[in-house]
mmCIF file of C-alpha atoms in Angstrom:
data_model
loop_
_atom_site.group_PDB
_atom_site.id
_atom_site.type_symbol
_atom_site.label_atom_id
_atom_site.label_comp_id
_atom_site.label_asym_id
_atom_site.label_seq_id
_atom_site.Cartn_x
_atom_site.Cartn_y
_atom_site.Cartn_z
ATOM 1 C CA MET A 905 -32.043 38.696 -19.071
ATOM 2 C CA ALA A 906 -34.237 36.051 -20.648
ATOM 3 C CA LYS A 907 -36.208 32.958 -19.639
ATOM 4 C CA LEU A 908 -37.105 29.822 -21.556
ATOM 5 C CA ALA A 909 -39.040 26.716 -20.527
ATOM 6 C CA VAL A 910 -38.256 23.267 -21.914
ATOM 7 C CA ALA A 911 -39.387 19.712 -21.268
ATOM 8 C CA GLY A 912 -37.125 16.712 -21.687
ATOM 9 C CA ILE A 913 -33.468 16.311 -22.373
ATOM 10 C CA LYS A 914 -33.606 16.578 -26.159
ATOM 11 C CA GLU A 915 -35.256 20.000 -26.109
ATOM 12 C CA PHE A 916 -33.003 21.097 -23.248
ATOM 13 C CA LEU A 917 -29.788 20.198 -25.081
ATOM 14 C CA GLN A 918 -31.011 21.887 -28.281
ATOM 15 C CA VAL A 919 -31.757 25.120 -26.418
ATOM 16 C CA VAL A 920 -28.374 25.077 -24.653
ATOM 17 C CA GLN A 921 -26.573 24.488 -27.951
ATOM 18 C CA GLN A 922 -28.458 27.322 -29.639
ATOM 19 C CA SER A 923 -28.044 29.714 -26.687
ATOM 20 C CA LYS A 924 -24.538 29.226 -25.314
ATOM 21 C CA SER A 925 -22.876 31.709 -27.650
ATOM 22 C CA ALA A 926 -25.640 34.288 -27.184
ATOM 23 C CA TYR A 927 -25.532 34.597 -23.377
ATOM 24 C CA ALA A 928 -22.782 35.389 -20.872
ATOM 25 C CA SER A 929 -24.264 32.851 -18.429
ATOM 26 C CA ILE A 930 -26.886 30.135 -18.721
ATOM 27 C CA PHE A 931 -28.629 29.069 -15.527
ATOM 28 C CA ILE A 932 -30.831 25.983 -15.332
ATOM 29 C CA LYS A 933 -33.703 25.350 -12.943
ATOM 30 C CA TYR A 934 -34.485 21.609 -12.979
ATOM 31 C CA TYR A 935 -37.880 20.655 -11.553
ATOM 32 C CA GLY A 936 -40.604 18.004 -11.678
ATOM 33 C CA ASP A 937 -43.209 18.294 -14.433
ATOM 34 C CA HIS A 938 -46.207 20.544 -13.840
ATOM 35 C CA ASP A 939 -49.763 19.244 -13.767
ATOM 36 C CA ASP A 940 -52.780 20.767 -15.537
ATOM 37 C CA GLN A 941 -53.021 23.436 -12.815
ATOM 38 C CA GLY A 942 -49.389 24.479 -13.367
ATOM 39 C CA CYS A 943 -48.106 22.910 -10.146
ATOM 40 C CA SER A 944 -45.178 20.508 -9.913
ATOM 41 C CA TRP A 945 -45.643 17.049 -8.368
ATOM 42 C CA CYS A 946 -42.445 17.774 -6.395
ATOM 43 C CA PRO A 947 -43.262 19.695 -3.164
ATOM 44 C CA ASP A 948 -39.721 21.079 -2.852
ATOM 45 C CA CYS A 949 -39.951 22.371 -6.428
ATOM 46 C CA VAL A 950 -43.232 24.131 -5.624
ATOM 47 C CA LYS A 951 -41.478 26.011 -2.809
ATOM 48 C CA ALA A 952 -38.274 26.756 -4.749
ATOM 49 C CA GLU A 953 -39.593 27.891 -8.130
ATOM 50 C CA PRO A 954 -41.033 31.254 -7.037
ATOM 51 C CA VAL A 955 -37.882 32.108 -5.057
ATOM 52 C CA ILE A 956 -35.589 31.327 -7.996
ATOM 53 C CA ASP A 957 -37.798 33.220 -10.449
ATOM 54 C CA GLN A 958 -38.120 36.271 -8.204
ATOM 55 C CA VAL A 959 -34.377 36.575 -7.617
ATOM 56 C CA PHE A 960 -33.534 35.903 -11.276
ATOM 57 C CA ASN A 961 -35.842 38.761 -12.278
ATOM 58 C CA GLU A 962 -33.516 41.121 -10.415
ATOM 59 C CA LEU A 963 -30.541 40.210 -12.588
ATOM 60 C CA LYS A 964 -29.221 42.574 -15.204
ATOM 61 C CA GLY A 965 -27.206 41.692 -18.241
ATOM 62 C CA ASN A 966 -27.060 39.019 -20.860
ATOM 63 C CA VAL A 967 -28.115 35.943 -18.875
ATOM 64 C CA LEU A 968 -30.585 33.143 -19.533
ATOM 65 C CA LEU A 969 -32.645 31.006 -17.151
ATOM 66 C CA ILE A 970 -33.813 27.707 -18.629
ATOM 67 C CA SER A 971 -36.632 26.085 -16.653
ATOM 68 C CA CYS A 972 -36.275 22.393 -17.420
ATOM 69 C CA ALA A 973 -38.925 19.788 -16.576
ATOM 70 C CA VAL A 974 -37.300 16.405 -15.870
ATOM 71 C CA GLY A 975 -40.438 14.277 -16.040
ATOM 72 C CA ASP A 976 -43.304 13.057 -13.943
ATOM 73 C CA ARG A 977 -42.638 11.339 -10.617
ATOM 74 C CA PRO A 978 -42.188 7.766 -11.959
ATOM 75 C CA LYS A 979 -39.921 8.964 -14.768
ATOM 76 C CA TRP A 980 -37.783 11.021 -12.381
ATOM 77 C CA LYS A 981 -37.556 8.238 -9.778
ATOM 78 C CA ASP A 982 -36.269 5.800 -12.428
ATOM 79 C CA GLN A 983 -32.503 5.547 -11.836
ATOM 80 C CA GLU A 984 -32.082 5.306 -15.613
ATOM 81 C CA ASN A 985 -33.635 8.758 -16.111
ATOM 82 C CA GLU A 986 -31.809 10.533 -18.928
ATOM 83 C CA PHE A 987 -31.040 13.570 -16.739
ATOM 84 C CA ARG A 988 -29.375 11.299 -14.183
ATOM 85 C CA LYS A 989 -27.311 9.488 -16.831
ATOM 86 C CA HIS A 990 -26.223 12.308 -19.170
ATOM 87 C CA GLU A 991 -22.468 12.853 -18.815
ATOM 88 C CA MET A 992 -22.720 16.659 -18.639
ATOM 89 C CA ILE A 993 -25.751 16.840 -16.352
ATOM 90 C CA LYS A 994 -25.666 13.931 -13.865
ATOM 91 C CA LEU A 995 -28.653 15.286 -11.980
ATOM 92 C CA ASN A 996 -29.330 13.601 -8.638
ATOM 93 C CA SER A 997 -31.891 15.868 -6.971
ATOM 94 C CA ILE A 998 -34.685 18.235 -7.789
ATOM 95 C CA PRO A 999 -35.072 21.051 -7.518
ATOM 96 C CA THR A 1000 -31.578 21.930 -8.683
ATOM 97 C CA LEU A 1001 -30.326 25.310 -9.825
ATOM 98 C CA SER A 1002 -27.088 25.171 -11.800
ATOM 99 C CA GLU A 1003 -24.922 27.239 -14.082
ATOM 100 C CA TRP A 1004 -24.121 25.554 -17.396
ATOM 101 C CA GLY A 1005 -20.457 24.791 -17.956
ATOM 102 C CA THR A 1006 -19.568 25.072 -14.253
ATOM 103 C CA ASP A 1007 -19.799 22.927 -11.135
ATOM 104 C CA ARG A 1008 -21.908 25.575 -9.388
ATOM 105 C CA ALA A 1009 -25.262 24.318 -8.114
ATOM 106 C CA LEU A 1010 -27.861 24.621 -5.395
ATOM 107 C CA ILE A 1011 -29.921 21.543 -4.621
ATOM 108 C CA GLU A 1012 -33.198 20.732 -2.914
ATOM 109 C CA GLU A 1013 -34.006 22.957 0.088
ATOM 110 C CA ASP A 1014 -31.145 25.350 -0.715
ATOM 111 C CA CYS A 1015 -33.109 26.402 -3.814
ATOM 112 C CA ARG A 1016 -35.849 27.924 -1.660
ATOM 113 C CA ASP A 1017 -33.446 29.904 0.546
ATOM 114 C CA GLU A 1018 -33.558 33.425 -0.885
ATOM 115 C CA ASN A 1019 -30.154 34.362 0.538
ATOM 116 C CA LEU A 1020 -28.471 31.314 -1.006
ATOM 117 C CA VAL A 1021 -30.190 31.936 -4.338
ATOM 118 C CA ARG A 1022 -29.025 35.577 -4.232
ATOM 119 C CA GLN A 1023 -25.468 34.418 -3.562
ATOM 120 C CA PHE A 1024 -25.714 31.886 -6.380
ATOM 121 C CA PHE A 1025 -26.770 34.607 -8.822
ATOM 122 C CA ARG A 1026 -24.011 36.856 -7.374
ATOM 123 C CA LEU A 1027 -26.445 39.456 -6.062
ATOM 124 C CA GLN A 1028 -24.873 39.446 -2.572
#
């Protein structure tokens, strides 16, 4: 079990490329950028992040959680945002928890529901 934090699509795609052969599963937590106090501008992200992190910490095995900042509020709200437009990501909402290479995802308020996060990580 490992965690990495990235900012922006370029760094994100590099980390995925470098990591996909090293881990059985790669999970991605997409969220709004953090401010100087370490808090996201996105209120739903603020509520979801600790739930996702806590449940992920219970996982065993060769899995990776990438925490990926998608930008500040204006950048995220821009419909041309690179995370929205990328053919493999097509992100529409934050927070989003997804598993790379699959269609599996939790979005928005589902990311702060501990039971749903446990099911997503196959702990229930």
